[in-house]
mmCIF file of C-alpha atoms (C1' of nucleotides) in Angstrom:
data_model
loop_
_atom_site.group_PDB
_atom_site.id
_atom_site.type_symbol
_atom_site.label_atom_id
_atom_site.label_comp_id
_atom_site.label_asym_id
_atom_site.label_seq_id
_atom_site.Cartn_x
_atom_site.Cartn_y
_atom_site.Cartn_z
ATOM 1 C CA MET A 3 -5.627 -55.289 67.364
ATOM 2 C CA ILE A 4 -4.525 -52.553 65.412
ATOM 3 C CA GLY A 5 -3.824 -50.874 68.716
ATOM 4 C CA GLN A 6 -1.740 -53.396 69.854
ATOM 5 C CA LYS A 7 -0.085 -53.446 66.634
ATOM 6 C CA ILE A 8 0.759 -49.897 66.946
ATOM 7 C CA ARG A 9 1.757 -49.964 70.596
ATOM 8 C CA GLU A 10 4.313 -52.988 69.733
ATOM 9 C CA LEU A 11 5.760 -50.583 66.651
ATOM 10 C CA ARG A 12 5.961 -47.398 69.051
ATOM 11 C CA GLU A 13 7.654 -49.243 71.614
ATOM 12 C CA GLU A 14 9.953 -51.001 69.345
ATOM 13 C CA ASN A 15 10.671 -47.362 67.913
ATOM 14 C CA ASP A 16 11.379 -46.114 71.413
ATOM 15 C CA PHE A 17 8.630 -43.582 71.549
ATOM 16 C CA LEU A 18 6.470 -42.315 74.225
ATOM 17 C CA LEU A 19 3.129 -42.325 74.031
ATOM 18 C CA ARG A 20 3.112 -38.426 74.469
ATOM 19 C CA GLN A 21 5.750 -38.096 71.645
ATOM 20 C CA LEU A 22 4.031 -40.234 69.119
ATOM 21 C CA ALA A 23 0.911 -38.341 70.006
ATOM 22 C CA ALA A 24 2.369 -35.208 69.546
ATOM 23 C CA LYS A 25 3.260 -36.178 65.979
ATOM 24 C CA LEU A 26 -0.119 -37.027 65.678
ATOM 25 C CA ASP A 27 -1.426 -33.641 67.005
ATOM 26 C CA ILE A 28 -3.551 -35.515 69.532
ATOM 27 C CA ASP A 29 -4.028 -36.138 72.973
ATOM 28 C CA THR A 30 -2.037 -38.240 75.030
ATOM 29 C CA ALA A 31 -4.994 -39.829 76.741
ATOM 30 C CA GLN A 32 -6.542 -40.309 73.194
ATOM 31 C CA LEU A 33 -3.931 -42.170 71.920
ATOM 32 C CA SER A 34 -3.865 -44.319 75.047
ATOM 33 C CA LYS A 35 -7.156 -45.486 74.464
ATOM 34 C CA MET A 36 -6.781 -45.858 70.809
ATOM 35 C CA GLU A 37 -4.053 -48.108 71.570
ATOM 36 C CA ARG A 38 -6.094 -50.114 73.722
ATOM 37 C CA GLY A 39 -9.255 -50.299 71.419
ATOM 38 C CA GLU A 40 -11.278 -47.953 73.335
ATOM 39 C CA ARG A 41 -11.163 -45.485 70.491
ATOM 40 C CA PHE A 42 -10.932 -45.765 66.569
ATOM 41 C CA PHE A 43 -7.716 -44.327 64.573
ATOM 42 C CA LYS A 44 -8.728 -42.358 61.639
ATOM 43 C CA LYS A 45 -7.124 -43.540 58.293
ATOM 44 C CA GLU A 46 -5.310 -40.681 58.451
ATOM 45 C CA GLU A 47 -3.817 -41.558 61.161
ATOM 46 C CA ILE A 48 -2.623 -45.080 60.552
ATOM 47 C CA ILE A 49 -1.274 -43.732 57.258
ATOM 48 C CA GLU A 50 0.894 -41.275 59.023
ATOM 49 C CA ILE A 51 1.800 -43.609 61.998
ATOM 50 C CA SER A 52 3.058 -46.229 59.296
ATOM 51 C CA ARG A 53 5.681 -43.289 58.213
ATOM 52 C CA ILE A 54 6.622 -42.238 61.561
ATOM 53 C CA LEU A 55 6.881 -45.867 62.510
ATOM 54 C CA LYS A 56 8.413 -46.907 59.250
ATOM 55 C CA ALA A 57 5.856 -49.782 58.988
ATOM 56 C CA ASP A 58 3.922 -51.217 56.242
ATOM 57 C CA LYS A 59 1.085 -49.100 55.254
ATOM 58 C CA GLN A 60 -0.869 -51.712 53.423
ATOM 59 C CA GLU A 61 -0.375 -54.119 56.489
ATOM 60 C CA LEU A 62 -1.418 -51.600 59.237
ATOM 61 C CA LEU A 63 -4.438 -50.278 56.881
ATOM 62 C CA THR A 64 -5.389 -53.981 56.481
ATOM 63 C CA ILE A 65 -5.456 -54.734 60.604
ATOM 64 C CA TRP A 66 -7.113 -51.272 61.222
ATOM 65 C CA LEU A 67 -10.150 -52.243 58.591
ATOM 66 C CA ALA A 68 -10.480 -55.629 59.710
ATOM 67 C CA ASP A 69 -10.915 -53.993 63.324
ATOM 68 C CA LYS A 70 -13.704 -52.031 62.181
ATOM 69 C CA ILE A 71 -15.131 -54.884 60.360
ATOM 70 C CA TYR A 72 -15.484 -56.617 63.092
ATOM 71 C CA LYS A 73 -16.484 -54.102 65.673
ATOM 72 C CA THR A 74 -19.910 -54.308 63.392
ATOM 73 C CA ILE A 75 -20.455 -57.793 63.750
ATOM 74 C CA LYS A 76 -19.190 -58.900 66.802
ATOM 75 C CA ASP A 77 -22.489 -59.092 68.728
ATOM 76 C CA GLU A 78 -24.331 -60.364 66.108
ATOM 77 C CA GLU A 79 -25.553 -63.924 64.661
ATOM 78 C CA TYR A 80 -25.386 -65.015 61.306
ATOM 79 C CA VAL A 81 -21.986 -63.601 60.993
ATOM 80 C CA PHE A 82 -20.399 -66.308 58.610
ATOM 81 C CA SER A 83 -22.889 -66.287 56.261
ATOM 82 C CA ALA A 84 -23.282 -62.472 55.980
ATOM 83 C CA LEU A 85 -19.492 -62.487 55.587
ATOM 84 C CA LYS A 86 -19.921 -64.645 52.598
ATOM 85 C CA LEU A 87 -22.739 -61.995 51.054
ATOM 86 C CA VAL A 88 -20.400 -59.763 51.159
ATOM 87 C CA GLU A 89 -17.653 -61.622 49.367
ATOM 88 C CA GLN A 90 -20.296 -62.630 46.862
ATOM 89 C CA LYS A 91 -21.378 -59.035 46.102
ATOM 90 C CA LEU A 92 -17.627 -57.880 46.003
ATOM 91 C CA GLN A 93 -16.623 -60.194 43.330
ATOM 92 C CA MET B 26 -30.045 -55.064 49.234
ATOM 93 C CA ILE B 27 -32.006 -55.823 52.614
ATOM 94 C CA GLY B 28 -34.081 -52.804 51.574
ATOM 95 C CA GLN B 29 -34.774 -54.206 47.887
ATOM 96 C CA LYS B 30 -35.575 -57.595 49.015
ATOM 97 C CA ILE B 31 -38.163 -55.810 51.543
ATOM 98 C CA ARG B 32 -39.816 -54.132 49.324
ATOM 99 C CA GLU B 33 -40.138 -57.369 47.367
ATOM 100 C CA LEU B 34 -41.374 -58.996 50.110
ATOM 101 C CA ARG B 35 -43.812 -56.138 50.853
ATOM 102 C CA GLU B 36 -45.462 -55.769 47.690
ATOM 103 C CA GLU B 37 -45.760 -59.841 47.471
ATOM 104 C CA ASN B 38 -47.780 -59.580 50.247
ATOM 105 C CA ASP B 39 -49.735 -56.569 48.759
ATOM 106 C CA PHE B 40 -48.789 -53.929 51.361
ATOM 107 C CA LEU B 41 -48.104 -50.254 50.733
ATOM 108 C CA LEU B 42 -45.632 -48.548 51.906
ATOM 109 C CA ARG B 43 -47.567 -46.314 54.542
ATOM 110 C CA GLN B 44 -49.311 -49.743 56.017
ATOM 111 C CA LEU B 45 -45.881 -51.423 56.704
ATOM 112 C CA ALA B 46 -44.940 -47.779 57.831
ATOM 113 C CA ALA B 47 -47.793 -48.346 60.283
ATOM 114 C CA LYS B 48 -47.357 -51.583 61.856
ATOM 115 C CA LEU B 49 -43.710 -50.406 62.336
ATOM 116 C CA ASP B 50 -44.656 -47.386 63.897
ATOM 117 C CA ILE B 51 -42.463 -45.086 61.210
ATOM 118 C CA ASP B 52 -42.995 -42.538 59.059
ATOM 119 C CA THR B 53 -43.776 -43.663 55.581
ATOM 120 C CA ALA B 54 -40.988 -41.343 53.989
ATOM 121 C CA GLN B 55 -38.833 -43.038 56.524
ATOM 122 C CA LEU B 56 -39.539 -46.560 54.992
ATOM 123 C CA SER B 57 -38.997 -45.355 51.862
ATOM 124 C CA LYS B 58 -35.714 -44.211 52.517
ATOM 125 C CA MET B 59 -34.962 -47.631 54.261
ATOM 126 C CA GLU B 60 -36.541 -49.741 51.178
ATOM 127 C CA ARG B 61 -34.024 -47.529 49.037
ATOM 128 C CA GLY B 62 -30.865 -47.832 50.838
ATOM 129 C CA GLU B 63 -31.016 -44.035 52.268
ATOM 130 C CA ARG B 64 -31.457 -45.115 55.697
ATOM 131 C CA PHE B 65 -30.606 -47.973 57.746
ATOM 132 C CA PHE B 66 -33.557 -50.366 59.302
ATOM 133 C CA LYS B 67 -32.918 -51.472 63.091
ATOM 134 C CA LYS B 68 -32.292 -55.027 63.923
ATOM 135 C CA GLU B 69 -35.686 -55.242 65.341
ATOM 136 C CA GLU B 70 -37.443 -53.438 62.750
ATOM 137 C CA ILE B 71 -36.507 -56.562 60.591
ATOM 138 C CA ILE B 72 -37.604 -59.235 62.849
ATOM 139 C CA GLU B 73 -40.729 -57.570 63.114
ATOM 140 C CA ILE B 74 -40.843 -57.275 59.175
ATOM 141 C CA SER B 75 -40.143 -61.112 59.094
ATOM 142 C CA ARG B 76 -43.273 -61.443 61.090
ATOM 143 C CA ILE B 77 -45.729 -59.524 59.380
ATOM 144 C CA LEU B 78 -44.250 -60.571 55.799
ATOM 145 C CA LYS B 79 -44.099 -63.979 57.132
ATOM 146 C CA ALA B 80 -40.521 -64.159 55.870
ATOM 147 C CA ASP B 81 -37.482 -66.257 56.972
ATOM 148 C CA LYS B 82 -36.042 -64.052 59.582
ATOM 149 C CA GLN B 83 -32.674 -65.964 59.381
ATOM 150 C CA GLU B 84 -32.269 -64.732 55.811
ATOM 151 C CA LEU B 85 -33.247 -61.488 56.734
ATOM 152 C CA LEU B 86 -30.981 -60.663 59.333
ATOM 153 C CA THR B 87 -28.238 -62.146 57.003
ATOM 154 C CA ILE B 88 -28.714 -59.946 54.502
ATOM 155 C CA TRP B 89 -29.453 -56.884 56.619
ATOM 156 C CA LEU B 90 -25.930 -57.762 58.350
ATOM 157 C CA ALA B 91 -24.291 -58.510 54.947
ATOM 158 C CA ASP B 92 -25.424 -55.028 54.141
ATOM 159 C CA LYS B 93 -23.870 -53.312 57.297
ATOM 160 C CA ILE B 94 -20.333 -54.935 56.625
ATOM 161 C CA TYR B 95 -20.767 -53.455 53.049
ATOM 162 C CA LYS B 96 -21.369 -50.303 54.093
ATOM 163 C CA THR B 97 -18.341 -49.936 56.267
ATOM 164 C CA ILE B 98 -16.017 -51.523 53.358
ATOM 165 C CA LYS B 99 -17.020 -50.182 50.529
ATOM 166 C CA ASP B 100 -14.864 -47.121 49.721
ATOM 167 C CA GLU B 101 -11.510 -49.028 51.227
ATOM 168 C CA GLU B 102 -8.634 -50.369 50.002
ATOM 169 C CA TYR B 103 -7.409 -54.081 50.838
ATOM 170 C CA VAL B 104 -10.937 -55.312 51.658
ATOM 171 C CA PHE B 105 -10.285 -59.067 50.823
ATOM 172 C CA SER B 106 -7.569 -59.472 53.480
ATOM 173 C CA ALA B 107 -9.102 -57.652 55.771
ATOM 174 C CA LEU B 108 -11.877 -59.996 55.566
ATOM 175 C CA LYS B 109 -9.565 -62.770 55.404
ATOM 176 C CA LEU B 110 -8.466 -61.459 58.820
ATOM 177 C CA VAL B 111 -11.753 -61.297 60.473
ATOM 178 C CA GLU B 112 -12.252 -64.845 59.514
ATOM 179 C CA GLN B 113 -9.523 -65.894 61.011
ATOM 180 C CA LYS B 114 -10.229 -64.201 64.115
ATOM 181 C CA LEU B 115 -13.620 -65.262 64.453
ATOM 182 C CA GLN B 116 -12.464 -69.437 64.269
ATOM 183 C "C1'" DT C 2 -57.291 -33.225 36.339
ATOM 184 C "C1'" DT C 3 -57.341 -35.283 40.147
ATOM 185 C "C1'" DA C 4 -56.331 -38.995 43.758
ATOM 186 C "C1'" DG C 5 -53.037 -42.279 45.730
ATOM 187 C "C1'" DA C 6 -48.629 -44.123 46.353
ATOM 188 C "C1'" DC C 7 -44.211 -42.696 46.736
ATOM 189 C "C1'" DT C 8 -40.116 -39.771 46.831
ATOM 190 C "C1'" DT C 9 -37.631 -35.635 48.030
ATOM 191 C "C1'" DG C 10 -35.288 -32.349 50.812
ATOM 192 C "C1'" DA C 11 -34.999 -29.351 54.970
ATOM 193 C "C1'" DC C 12 -34.559 -29.207 59.337
ATOM 194 C "C1'" DA C 13 -34.672 -30.780 63.977
ATOM 195 C "C1'" DA C 14 -33.878 -34.225 67.530
ATOM 196 C "C1'" DA C 15 -31.440 -38.083 69.103
ATOM 197 C "C1'" DT C 16 -27.487 -40.951 69.309
ATOM 198 C "C1'" DT C 17 -22.509 -41.623 68.911
ATOM 199 C "C1'" DT C 18 -18.240 -40.714 68.504
ATOM 200 C "C1'" DT C 19 -14.138 -37.715 69.671
ATOM 201 C "C1'" DG C 20 -11.565 -34.203 72.133
ATOM 202 C "C1'" DT C 21 -9.846 -32.235 76.596
ATOM 203 C "C1'" DC C 22 -8.491 -32.098 81.295
ATOM 204 C "C1'" DA C 23 -7.270 -33.318 85.921
ATOM 205 C "C1'" DA C 24 -6.907 -36.596 88.571
ATOM 206 C "C1'" DA C 25 -5.204 -41.252 89.817
ATOM 207 C "C1'" DC C 26 -2.607 -45.354 89.105
ATOM 208 C "C1'" DT C 27 2.104 -47.936 88.054
ATOM 209 C "C1'" DT C 28 6.911 -48.310 88.166
ATOM 210 C "C1'" DA C 29 11.551 -47.720 88.176
ATOM 211 C "C1'" DT C 30 14.977 -45.349 90.826
ATOM 212 C "C1'" DA C 31 17.608 -42.183 93.800
ATOM 213 C "C1'" DT D 23 10.255 -44.259 101.082
ATOM 214 C "C1'" DA D 24 9.355 -40.010 98.025
ATOM 215 C "C1'" DT D 25 9.766 -38.662 94.095
ATOM 216 C "C1'" DA D 26 9.378 -38.186 89.101
ATOM 217 C "C1'" DA D 27 7.805 -39.999 84.581
ATOM 218 C "C1'" DG D 28 4.966 -42.659 81.772
ATOM 219 C "C1'" DT D 29 0.098 -44.518 81.328
ATOM 220 C "C1'" DT D 30 -4.770 -44.867 82.392
ATOM 221 C "C1'" DT D 31 -9.141 -43.384 83.950
ATOM 222 C "C1'" DG D 32 -13.556 -40.669 84.275
ATOM 223 C "C1'" DA D 33 -16.292 -36.975 83.745
ATOM 224 C "C1'" DC D 34 -17.476 -34.090 80.462
ATOM 225 C "C1'" DA D 35 -18.127 -30.821 76.400
ATOM 226 C "C1'" DA D 36 -17.748 -30.685 71.380
ATOM 227 C "C1'" DA D 37 -18.406 -32.345 67.118
ATOM 228 C "C1'" DA D 38 -20.328 -35.552 63.557
ATOM 229 C "C1'" DT D 39 -23.328 -38.818 62.011
ATOM 230 C "C1'" DT D 40 -27.608 -40.734 61.503
ATOM 231 C "C1'" DT D 41 -32.843 -41.017 62.638
ATOM 232 C "C1'" DG D 42 -37.597 -38.625 62.617
ATOM 233 C "C1'" DT D 43 -40.785 -35.435 61.196
ATOM 234 C "C1'" DC D 44 -43.357 -32.848 57.763
ATOM 235 C "C1'" DA D 45 -44.504 -30.404 53.720
ATOM 236 C "C1'" DA D 46 -43.859 -29.970 49.048
ATOM 237 C "C1'" DG D 47 -42.915 -32.748 44.876
ATOM 238 C "C1'" DT D 48 -43.198 -36.412 41.087
ATOM 239 C "C1'" DC D 49 -45.206 -39.951 38.758
ATOM 240 C "C1'" DT D 50 -48.962 -43.063 37.164
ATOM 241 C "C1'" DA D 51 -53.378 -44.824 36.594
ATOM 242 C "C1'" DA D 52 -58.254 -44.052 35.952
#
DNA sequence: TTAGACTTGACAAATTTTGTCAAACTTATA
DNA sequence: TATAAGTTTGACAAAATTTGTCAAGTCTAA
């Protein structure tokens, strides 16, 4: 989800994988995997990408965090009640 | 949170740490840390505990999952909008 | 004061995640 | 078709995180 979003932004900005990877100082294969959701972006990378691709940092970080949450719950039961509990705790 | 709940259940059932630890086949120190939230329970351990302490398995697993979610978001920004995104995705 | 219950800290072991590279695949085009 | 550029894949090493173990420590009740 965040990967797909970043791929869209990258293509809109006419960056090649290796160009964006170079700016982030990571391997092209790594970025390829990240965009396809096989590996995770670091928070700092998301912030850097929002700068490079002139995107809304808050939006990207929100999607990035949603991905992390989704990853921890995706194979679980009682997801909705757990989310409700979390929200209560956060109030 | 799940640790606290389990400690309460354990004490209500008059189990010592080492007794419950023995039933779970883990180290007493480990269970001590788990009850105080320093380490995580495995899902299987929660299920086993619900059996041993005659507690509601669904309730315990829900709290356990809420803890996992909470752990991934607790130091982050944009938590509420991320949770909202996750809920949308789950619909 | 000592015995039992629990906690703490250090470190090893195990597991998970990330980084790196070469080779393979895909697509556009000469 | 052949080639080149871009991307993907898989294997494996390296790094990071989590878990397991033990000995020593604290705390409390008798």
